[in-house]
Coordinates of N, CA and C in Angstrom, one line a residue:
K1237 N 168.6 48.7 129.8 CA 167.8 48.4 128.5 C 169.0 47.1 128.3
K1238 N 170.1 47.1 127.7 CA 170.5 46.0 127.9 C 170.8 44.5 128.6
K1239 N 171.2 45.4 129.9 CA 170.9 44.7 131.0 C 169.9 43.4 131.5
K1240 N 168.6 44.3 130.9 CA 167.3 43.4 131.4 C 167.1 42.6 130.4
K1241 N 167.3 43.1 128.9 CA 167.3 42.0 127.8 C 168.2 41.0 128.3
K1242 N 169.4 41.3 128.5 CA 169.8 40.4 128.9 C 169.9 38.9 129.6
A1243 N 169.4 39.5 130.8 CA 169.3 38.8 131.8 C 168.0 38.1 131.7
N1244 N 167.0 38.4 130.6 CA 165.7 37.6 130.1 C 166.0 36.5 129.5
E1245 N 167.9 37.1 128.7 CA 167.8 35.5 127.8 C 168.3 34.9 128.1
Q1246 N 168.4 35.0 129.4 CA 169.1 33.9 130.6 C 168.7 33.7 131.1
G1247 N 166.8 34.0 131.5 CA 166.3 33.2 132.5 C 164.6 32.1 130.8
N1248 N 165.6 32.6 130.0 CA 164.6 32.0 128.3 C 165.6 30.8 128.2
D1249 N 166.6 30.5 128.2 CA 167.8 29.7 128.2 C 167.1 28.7 129.8
N1250 N 167.3 29.2 130.9 CA 167.4 28.1 131.7 C 165.1 27.5 131.4
N1251 N 165.0 28.4 131.1 CA 163.7 27.6 130.6 C 163.1 26.8 129.5
D1252 N 164.4 26.9 128.8 CA 164.6 25.5 127.6 C 165.0 24.8 128.0
D1253 N 166.0 24.7 128.6 CA 167.0 23.7 128.9 C 166.4 22.7 130.3
D1254 N 165.5 23.4 131.8 CA 164.8 21.9 132.1 C 163.4 23.1 132.6
T1255 N 162.6 21.6 132.2 CA 160.6 21.8 132.7 C 160.8 22.2 134.1
N1256 N 161.3 22.0 135.0 CA 161.1 22.6 136.3 C 161.7 23.8 137.0
A1257 N 163.0 24.0 135.9 CA 163.7 25.6 136.5 C 162.2 26.6 135.6
G1258 N 161.6 26.6 134.4 CA 161.2 26.6 133.3 C 159.5 27.3 134.5
L1259 N 159.2 26.3 135.3 CA 157.9 26.9 136.1 C 158.2 27.7 137.2
F1260 N 159.4 27.5 137.4 CA 159.3 28.4 138.5 C 160.0 29.8 137.9
M1261 N 160.4 29.9 136.7 CA 160.8 31.2 136.2 C 159.8 31.7 135.6
H1262 N 158.5 31.3 135.3 CA 157.8 31.5 134.3 C 157.6 33.4 134.0
K1263 N 157.2 33.6 135.4 CA 157.1 35.2 135.6 C 157.9 36.3 135.8
A1264 N 159.5 35.0 136.4 CA 160.5 36.3 136.7 C 161.5 36.4 135.1
V1265 N 161.0 35.4 134.4 CA 161.2 36.4 132.9 C 160.4 37.7 132.8
E1266 N 159.3 38.0 133.1 CA 158.9 39.6 132.7 C 159.5 40.4 133.5
D1267 N 159.1 41.4 132.8 CA 159.2 43.2 133.4 C 158.9 43.1 134.7
G1268 N 159.3 44.1 136.2 CA 158.5 44.0 137.0 C 157.5 45.7 137.0
A1269 N 156.4 45.2 137.6 CA 156.5 46.8 137.7 C 157.5 47.9 137.9
F1270 N 157.2 49.2 138.0 CA 158.2 50.5 138.1 C 159.2 49.7 137.6
M1271 N 159.5 49.2 136.3 CA 161.6 49.2 136.0 C 161.7 48.4 137.6
H1272 N 161.0 48.2 138.1 CA 161.7 46.8 139.0 C 161.0 45.1 138.4
N1273 N 162.3 44.4 138.4 CA 162.9 42.7 137.9 C 160.8 42.4 138.1
A1274 N 160.8 41.7 137.9 CA 159.3 40.8 139.0 C 159.7 40.1 139.4
M1275 N 159.1 39.3 140.4 CA 159.2 38.8 141.4 C 159.2 37.3 141.2
P1276 N 159.7 36.3 141.1 CA 159.6 34.8 141.1 C 158.6 34.0 141.5
V1277 N 157.8 33.2 141.2 CA 157.0 32.5 141.8 C 157.5 32.0 143.1
G1278 N 156.1 32.4 143.9 CA 156.1 31.6 145.5 C 157.9 32.7 146.0
S1279 N 157.7 33.4 145.2 CA 158.8 34.4 146.3 C 158.7 35.1 147.7
M1280 N 157.5 35.2 148.1 CA 156.2 35.7 148.9 C 155.1 34.1 149.9
S1281 N 155.9 33.4 149.7 CA 155.4 32.5 150.4 C 155.7 32.3 151.7
C1282 N 157.0 32.3 152.4 CA 157.8 32.3 153.2 C 157.3 33.2 154.1
I1283 N 157.5 35.0 153.2 CA 157.4 36.0 154.5 C 155.6 35.6 154.5
M1284 N 154.4 35.0 153.4 CA 152.7 35.9 154.2 C 153.2 34.7 155.1
Q1285 N 153.5 33.2 155.2 CA 153.6 32.5 156.6 C 154.4 33.1 157.9
K1286 N 155.3 34.4 157.9 CA 156.0 34.9 158.8 C 154.9 35.8 159.5
V1287 N 154.3 36.1 158.5 CA 153.6 37.5 159.1 C 152.1 37.0 159.6
I1288 N 152.0 35.6 159.1 CA 150.0 34.9 159.7 C 151.3 35.0 161.3
F1289 N 152.4 34.2 161.5 CA 152.3 33.7 162.9 C 152.6 35.0 163.3
T1290 N 152.9 36.2 162.9 CA 153.0 37.5 164.0 C 151.7 38.1 164.0
L1291 N 150.8 38.5 163.4 CA 149.4 38.6 163.7 C 148.8 37.3 165.1
N1292 N 148.7 36.7 165.0 CA 148.4 36.0 166.4 C 149.9 35.1 166.9
P1293 N 150.1 35.7 167.5 CA 151.4 34.9 168.5 C 151.4 34.1 169.9
P1294 N 152.3 32.9 170.2 CA 152.3 32.8 171.2 C 151.7 33.2 172.2
D1295 N 151.7 32.3 173.8 CA 151.8 33.4 175.1 C 153.1 33.9 175.4
L1296 N 152.4 35.1 176.3 CA 154.3 35.7 176.4 C 155.2 35.3 177.3
S1297 N 155.1 33.8 177.7 CA 155.8 33.5 178.3 C 156.8 32.6 177.6
L1298 N 156.0 32.3 176.7 CA 157.3 31.7 175.6 C 158.5 32.5 175.0
H1299 N 157.6 33.9 174.9 CA 159.4 35.2 174.6 C 160.0 34.9 175.9
K1300 N 159.7 35.2 177.0 CA 160.1 35.0 178.0 C 161.3 34.3 177.7
D1301 N 160.5 32.5 178.0 CA 161.9 31.9 178.1 C 162.5 31.9 177.0
N1302 N 162.4 32.3 175.9 CA 163.5 32.3 174.9 C 164.0 33.5 175.2
N1303 N 164.2 34.6 175.5 CA 165.3 35.5 175.7 C 165.9 34.9 177.3
K1304 N 165.1 34.1 177.9 CA 166.0 33.4 179.1 C 166.9 32.8 179.5
N1305 N 166.6 31.9 177.6 CA 167.5 30.7 177.8 C 169.0 31.9 176.6
E1306 N 168.4 32.8 175.6 CA 169.7 33.5 174.5 C 170.5 34.4 176.1
K1307 N 170.2 34.8 177.1 CA 170.8 35.2 178.5 C 172.0 34.2 179.0
S1308 N 171.3 32.8 179.2 CA 172.0 32.3 180.1 C 173.3 31.8 178.8
G1309 N 172.8 32.0 177.8 CA 174.1 31.0 176.8 C 173.8 30.0 176.0
N1310 N 172.5 29.2 176.6 CA 171.5 28.3 175.8 C 171.1 27.7 175.1
G1311 N 171.4 28.8 174.5 CA 170.9 28.9 172.8 C 169.9 29.9 173.0
G1312 N 169.1 30.0 171.9 CA 167.5 30.8 172.3 C 167.7 31.7 172.1
G1313 N 167.0 32.8 171.5 CA 167.4 34.3 170.8 C 166.8 34.0 169.3
G1314 N 166.6 35.6 168.8 CA 166.0 35.2 167.0 C 164.5 34.5 166.9
L1315 N 164.6 35.3 165.8 CA 163.6 34.3 165.0 C 163.3 32.1 165.3
L1316 N 164.6 32.2 164.5 CA 163.7 30.8 163.8 C 164.1 29.8 165.6
Q1317 N 164.7 30.1 166.9 CA 164.9 29.9 167.8 C 163.5 29.8 168.7
Y1318 N 162.9 31.1 168.1 CA 161.6 31.3 169.0 C 160.5 30.1 167.9
L1319 N 160.6 30.0 166.9 CA 159.9 29.3 165.6 C 159.7 27.9 166.3
N1320 N 161.3 27.2 166.9 CA 161.4 26.0 167.4 C 161.2 25.1 168.7
H1321 N 160.5 26.6 169.1 CA 160.3 26.3 170.3 C 159.9 25.0 170.9
P1322 N 159.9 24.0 171.3 CA 158.8 23.0 172.0 C 157.3 23.3 171.4
E1323 N 157.1 24.2 172.4 CA 155.5 24.6 172.4 C 154.7 24.9 171.3
I1324 N 155.4 25.8 170.4 CA 155.5 25.9 168.6 C 155.2 25.0 168.5
E1325 N 155.9 24.1 168.2 CA 156.9 23.2 167.2 C 155.5 22.4 167.4
D1326 N 155.0 21.6 168.5 CA 154.1 20.4 169.0 C 152.8 21.0 169.1
K1327 N 152.2 22.5 169.3 CA 150.9 22.4 169.6 C 150.2 23.7 169.0
Q1328 N 150.9 24.2 168.7 CA 150.2 25.5 168.0 C 150.0 25.3 166.6
I1329 N 148.4 25.2 165.9 CA 148.2 25.1 164.6 C 148.0 26.2 164.5
L1330 N 148.4 26.9 163.1 CA 148.3 28.2 162.7 C 147.6 28.2 161.3
G1331 N 146.5 29.2 161.4 CA 145.8 29.4 159.9 C 145.0 30.2 160.0
V1332 N 144.1 30.3 158.2 CA 143.4 31.5 157.7 C 142.8 30.7 157.2
K1333 N 141.5 31.9 157.5 CA 140.6 31.7 157.0 C 139.9 31.9 156.2
T1334 N 138.9 31.8 154.6 CA 138.6 32.9 153.2 C 137.8 31.7 153.2
I1335 N 136.1 33.0 152.6 CA 135.1 31.9 152.5 C 134.7 32.8 150.7
R1336 N 135.7 33.6 150.6 CA 135.5 34.6 149.1 C 136.6 33.4 147.7
L1337 N 137.0 32.5 148.4 CA 138.2 32.1 146.5 C 137.0 31.5 145.8
Q1338 N 135.9 31.0 146.1 CA 135.1 30.7 144.9 C 134.4 31.4 144.0
N1339 N 134.4 32.7 144.4 CA 133.1 33.3 144.0 C 133.7 34.4 142.4
S1340 N 135.1 34.3 142.5 CA 134.9 35.1 141.5 C 135.1 34.2 139.9
P1341 N 135.0 35.1 139.4 CA 134.1 34.8 137.4 C 134.7 33.9 137.1
N1342 N 136.4 34.4 137.4 CA 137.8 33.6 136.5 C 138.9 33.1 137.3
F1343 N 137.8 32.8 138.4 CA 139.2 31.8 139.3 C 138.8 30.2 139.1
S1344 N 139.0 29.7 138.5 CA 138.6 28.2 138.1 C 139.7 27.7 139.4
P1345 N 138.9 25.9 139.5 CA 140.0 25.5 140.2 C 141.3 25.3 140.5
D1346 N 141.8 25.2 139.1 CA 143.2 24.9 138.5 C 143.9 25.9 139.0
K1347 N 143.4 27.4 138.7 CA 143.8 28.1 139.2 C 143.8 28.8 140.8
A1348 N 142.7 28.1 141.0 CA 143.1 28.1 142.9 C 143.9 27.2 143.2
M1349 N 144.2 26.1 142.7 CA 145.5 24.9 143.5 C 146.9 26.2 142.8
I1350 N 147.0 26.1 141.6 CA 148.4 26.6 140.8 C 148.6 28.2 142.2
Y1351 N 147.3 29.5 142.8 CA 148.2 30.2 143.7 C 148.0 29.2 145.1
L1352 N 147.6 28.7 145.2 CA 147.5 28.2 146.6 C 148.9 28.1 146.9
T1353 N 149.3 26.5 146.6 CA 150.6 26.0 146.6 C 152.2 26.0 145.9
E1354 N 151.7 27.6 144.7 CA 153.0 28.8 145.1 C 152.9 29.1 146.3
N1355 N 152.2 29.9 147.0 CA 152.2 31.1 148.2 C 152.2 29.9 149.1
F1356 N 151.5 29.6 149.2 CA 151.3 28.2 150.5 C 152.6 27.2 150.9
P1357 N 153.3 26.9 150.2 CA 154.3 25.4 150.1 C 153.9 24.8 150.8
C1358 N 153.9 25.6 152.3 CA 154.1 24.0 153.5 C 152.9 24.1 154.1
A1359 N 152.2 24.5 153.9 CA 150.3 24.1 154.4 C 149.1 23.0 154.0
R1360 N 148.9 22.8 154.7 CA 147.8 21.9 154.6 C 146.1 23.2 154.5
F1361 N 145.4 22.2 153.8 CA 144.5 23.0 153.2 C 143.0 22.8 153.7
V1362 N 142.1 23.2 154.3 CA 141.4 22.5 155.1 C 139.8 23.4 154.5
I1363 N 139.0 22.5 153.7 CA 137.8 22.4 152.6 C 136.7 22.5 153.5
N1364 N 136.5 23.0 153.4 CA 134.8 23.6 154.5 C 133.1 23.7 153.6
I1365 N 132.5 22.4 153.2 CA 131.4 22.2 152.0 C 129.7 22.6 153.4
R1366 N 128.8 22.7 152.4 CA 127.5 21.9 153.3 C 126.7 21.5 152.7
S1367 N 126.7 20.6 151.8 CA 126.2 19.5 150.8 C 124.2 19.5 150.5
D1368 N 123.9 20.2 152.5 CA 122.7 20.2 151.6 C 122.3 21.2 151.4
T1369 N 122.3 22.3 149.8 CA 122.2 23.0 149.0 C 121.4 23.7 149.2
E1370 N 119.8 23.2 150.0 CA 118.5 23.8 149.7 C 118.3 24.2 151.2
A1371 N 119.2 23.5 152.3 CA 119.1 23.8 153.6 C 120.3 25.7 153.8
L1372 N 121.1 25.4 152.7 CA 122.4 26.1 152.9 C 121.8 27.3 152.1
T1373 N 120.9 27.2 151.4 CA 120.0 28.8 150.3 C 118.9 29.3 151.3
K1374 N 118.2 28.5 152.2 CA 116.9 29.3 153.1 C 117.8 30.0 153.7
S1375 N 119.2 29.2 155.0 CA 119.8 30.0 155.7 C 120.3 31.3 154.9
V1376 N 120.6 31.2 153.7 CA 121.6 32.7 153.4 C 120.6 33.6 152.8
L1377 N 119.0 32.8 152.3 CA 117.8 34.2 152.2 C 117.6 34.5 153.1
S1378 N 117.1 33.8 154.5 CA 116.4 34.4 155.9 C 117.5 35.3 156.5
A1379 N 118.9 35.0 156.3 CA 119.9 35.7 157.0 C 120.3 37.8 156.0
F1380 N 119.6 37.1 155.0 CA 120.0 38.1 154.4 C 118.7 38.7 153.8
S1381 N 118.0 38.7 154.0 CA 116.3 39.1 153.8 C 116.4 38.6 152.3
R1382 N 116.5 37.9 151.3 CA 116.5 38.2 150.3 C 115.6 36.7 149.8
D1383 N 114.9 36.9 148.7 CA 113.8 36.2 147.5 C 113.9 35.4 146.5
D1384 N 115.4 35.4 146.3 CA 115.4 35.4 144.9 C 116.6 33.5 144.8
Y1385 N 115.5 33.2 145.3 CA 115.5 31.4 146.2 C 116.4 30.4 144.7
D1386 N 115.9 30.5 143.4 CA 116.6 29.5 142.2 C 118.1 30.0 142.1
D1387 N 117.7 31.4 141.7 CA 119.2 31.4 141.7 C 120.3 31.6 142.7
T1388 N 120.4 31.6 144.0 CA 121.1 31.8 144.8 C 121.5 29.9 144.8
F1389 N 120.0 29.3 144.9 CA 120.5 28.3 144.8 C 121.5 27.1 143.9
E1390 N 121.3 27.7 142.1 CA 121.9 27.2 141.6 C 123.9 27.6 142.7
K1391 N 123.9 29.0 142.3 CA 124.7 29.3 142.8 C 125.8 28.2 143.8
F1392 N 125.5 28.2 145.4 CA 125.7 27.7 146.1 C 126.1 26.4 145.5
K1393 N 125.0 25.5 144.6 CA 125.9 24.5 143.7 C 126.5 24.0 143.4
E1394 N 127.3 24.9 142.4 CA 128.4 26.0 141.6 C 129.6 25.7 142.7
K1395 N 129.5 26.4 143.5 CA 130.6 26.5 144.5 C 131.0 25.3 145.0
T1396 N 130.1 24.5 145.7 CA 130.6 23.1 146.2 C 130.7 22.4 145.4
T1397 N 130.4 22.4 143.8 CA 131.0 21.4 143.4 C 132.6 22.3 142.7
F1398 N 133.1 23.3 142.9 CA 134.1 24.3 142.6 C 135.1 23.3 143.9
L1399 N 134.7 23.9 144.7 CA 135.2 23.3 145.8 C 135.4 22.0 146.4
K1400 N 135.0 21.2 145.9 CA 135.2 19.6 146.1 C 136.5 19.1 145.1
R1401 N 136.4 20.1 143.8 CA 137.4 19.8 142.9 C 138.1 20.8 143.0
L1402 N 138.1 21.7 143.7 CA 139.9 22.2 144.6 C 140.3 20.8 145.5
A1403 N 139.9 20.6 146.2 CA 140.4 19.2 147.3 C 141.3 18.8 146.7
E1404 N 139.8 18.1 145.4 CA 140.9 17.0 144.2 C 141.9 17.8 143.7
L1405 N 142.5 18.8 143.1 CA 143.2 18.9 142.7 C 144.6 19.1 143.7
L1406 N 144.4 19.1 145.0 CA 145.3 19.3 145.9 C 145.9 18.8 146.3
N1407 N 145.0 17.2 146.0 CA 145.4 15.7 146.2 C 146.2 14.6 145.6
E1408 N 145.5 15.5 144.6 CA 146.6 14.6 143.0 C 147.4 15.5 142.7
G1409 N 148.4 16.3 143.8 CA 149.5 17.2 143.1 C 150.0 17.8 142.1
G1410 N 149.2 18.6 141.3 CA 149.0 19.7 140.6 C 150.2 20.6 140.8
N1411 N 150.6 21.0 140.0 CA 151.2 22.5 139.8 C 152.7 22.2 140.1
G1412 N 153.0 20.9 139.5 CA 154.2 20.0 139.5 C 155.1 19.3 140.9
N1413 N 153.7 18.7 141.4 CA 154.1 18.5 142.7 C 154.2 16.3 142.6
S1414 N 154.3 15.7 143.5 CA 153.8 14.7 143.5 C 152.6 14.7 144.4
S1415 N 152.0 13.5 144.0 CA 150.2 13.2 144.9 C 150.8 13.0 145.9
S1416 N 149.8 14.1 146.9 CA 150.1 14.5 148.3 C 148.8 14.1 149.5
D1417 N 148.7 14.0 150.1 CA 147.3 14.6 151.1 C 147.6 16.3 151.9
R1418 N 147.4 17.0 151.1 CA 147.4 18.5 151.3 C 145.9 18.8 151.8
A1419 N 144.6 17.9 151.0 CA 143.4 18.7 151.6 C 143.3 17.9 152.3
K1420 N 141.8 18.8 153.1 CA 140.7 17.5 154.0 C 139.6 19.1 153.6
L1421 N 138.5 17.6 153.3 CA 137.0 18.5 152.4 C 135.8 17.9 153.6
I1422 N 135.6 18.7 154.4 CA 134.8 18.5 155.1 C 133.4 18.9 155.1
D1423 N 132.4 18.3 156.1 CA 130.6 18.4 155.0 C 130.3 18.6 156.1
M1424 N 129.3 20.2 156.4 CA 128.7 21.1 157.6 C 127.9 19.5 157.7
E1425 N 126.7 18.7 156.7 CA 125.6 18.4 157.4 C 126.8 16.6 158.0
E1426 N 127.6 16.4 158.5 CA 128.3 15.2 158.7 C 128.8 15.9 160.4
W1427 N 130.0 16.8 160.4 CA 131.0 16.9 161.6 C 129.4 17.9 162.4
K1428 N 128.7 18.4 162.1 CA 127.8 19.3 163.2 C 127.6 18.4 164.0
D1429 N 127.3 16.8 164.2 CA 126.5 16.3 164.7 C 127.8 14.9 165.2
D1430 N 128.7 14.9 164.9 CA 130.5 14.0 164.9 C 131.5 14.5 165.6
V1431 N 131.1 14.9 166.5 CA 132.5 16.2 166.9 C 134.5 14.9 166.9
S1432 N 134.2 13.5 166.1 CA 135.0 12.9 166.2 C 135.6 12.8 165.1
I1433 N 134.5 14.0 164.0 CA 135.9 14.5 162.1 C 136.2 15.4 162.9
F1434 N 136.2 15.9 164.3 CA 137.2 17.2 164.0 C 138.3 16.9 164.3
N1435 N 138.2 15.5 165.2 CA 139.1 15.0 166.5 C 140.2 14.3 165.0
D1436 N 139.5 13.5 164.1 CA 140.8 13.5 162.9 C 141.2 14.8 162.3
L1437 N 140.6 15.6 162.3 CA 140.7 16.8 161.4 C 142.3 17.2 162.4
L1438 N 142.4 17.6 163.8 CA 143.4 18.1 164.5 C 144.5 16.9 163.7
D1439 N 144.4 15.8 164.3 CA 145.6 14.5 164.0 C 146.0 15.0 163.0
W1440 N 145.1 15.1 161.7 CA 145.9 15.4 160.2 C 146.5 16.4 159.9
L1441 N 146.1 17.3 160.9 CA 146.9 19.2 160.7 C 148.6 18.6 161.8
G1442 N 148.0 17.8 162.3 CA 149.5 17.4 163.2 C 149.6 18.7 164.8

């Protein structure tokens, strides 16, 4: 107990001395579960991005090319060299999709922005909306055989507002980050008839 108390006091000292350190340590100075130390903010970020990469690996030929370079003494081999293979670095865009982020009543755009920037610091975010709320509502009611039009319409209006605000916050550089182009808001009512929007999106993603 004495050791844990001392560690917590040191963490609090860092928080007092340096605002940025305080932002990083504000969860680390708390006790973790099962008598473990708490995980610092963002500590899972790199791990999760590697997990996503592992679930959707590049073509097998790149594995073989990497191993061939390792055996011939020309470098290669190992995860870092594999990730830096030109075919991966230049051509692959890796991502995941969620459609539930705006559904929690306790999850505000501000909290969502903090969560995303802490856990995916190297990512860019594509936020898709459908601005025609009436068409969206009718589509959902038809697909799921429901008839609660008014309630569904209002909920979709709120969710669209949530997503628009989230895009603004990500681009404003919240959570201690400088202002940056982290998010792209796209509207189904526009891109469904204009493929150039997707081409521009791919250029932006890199």
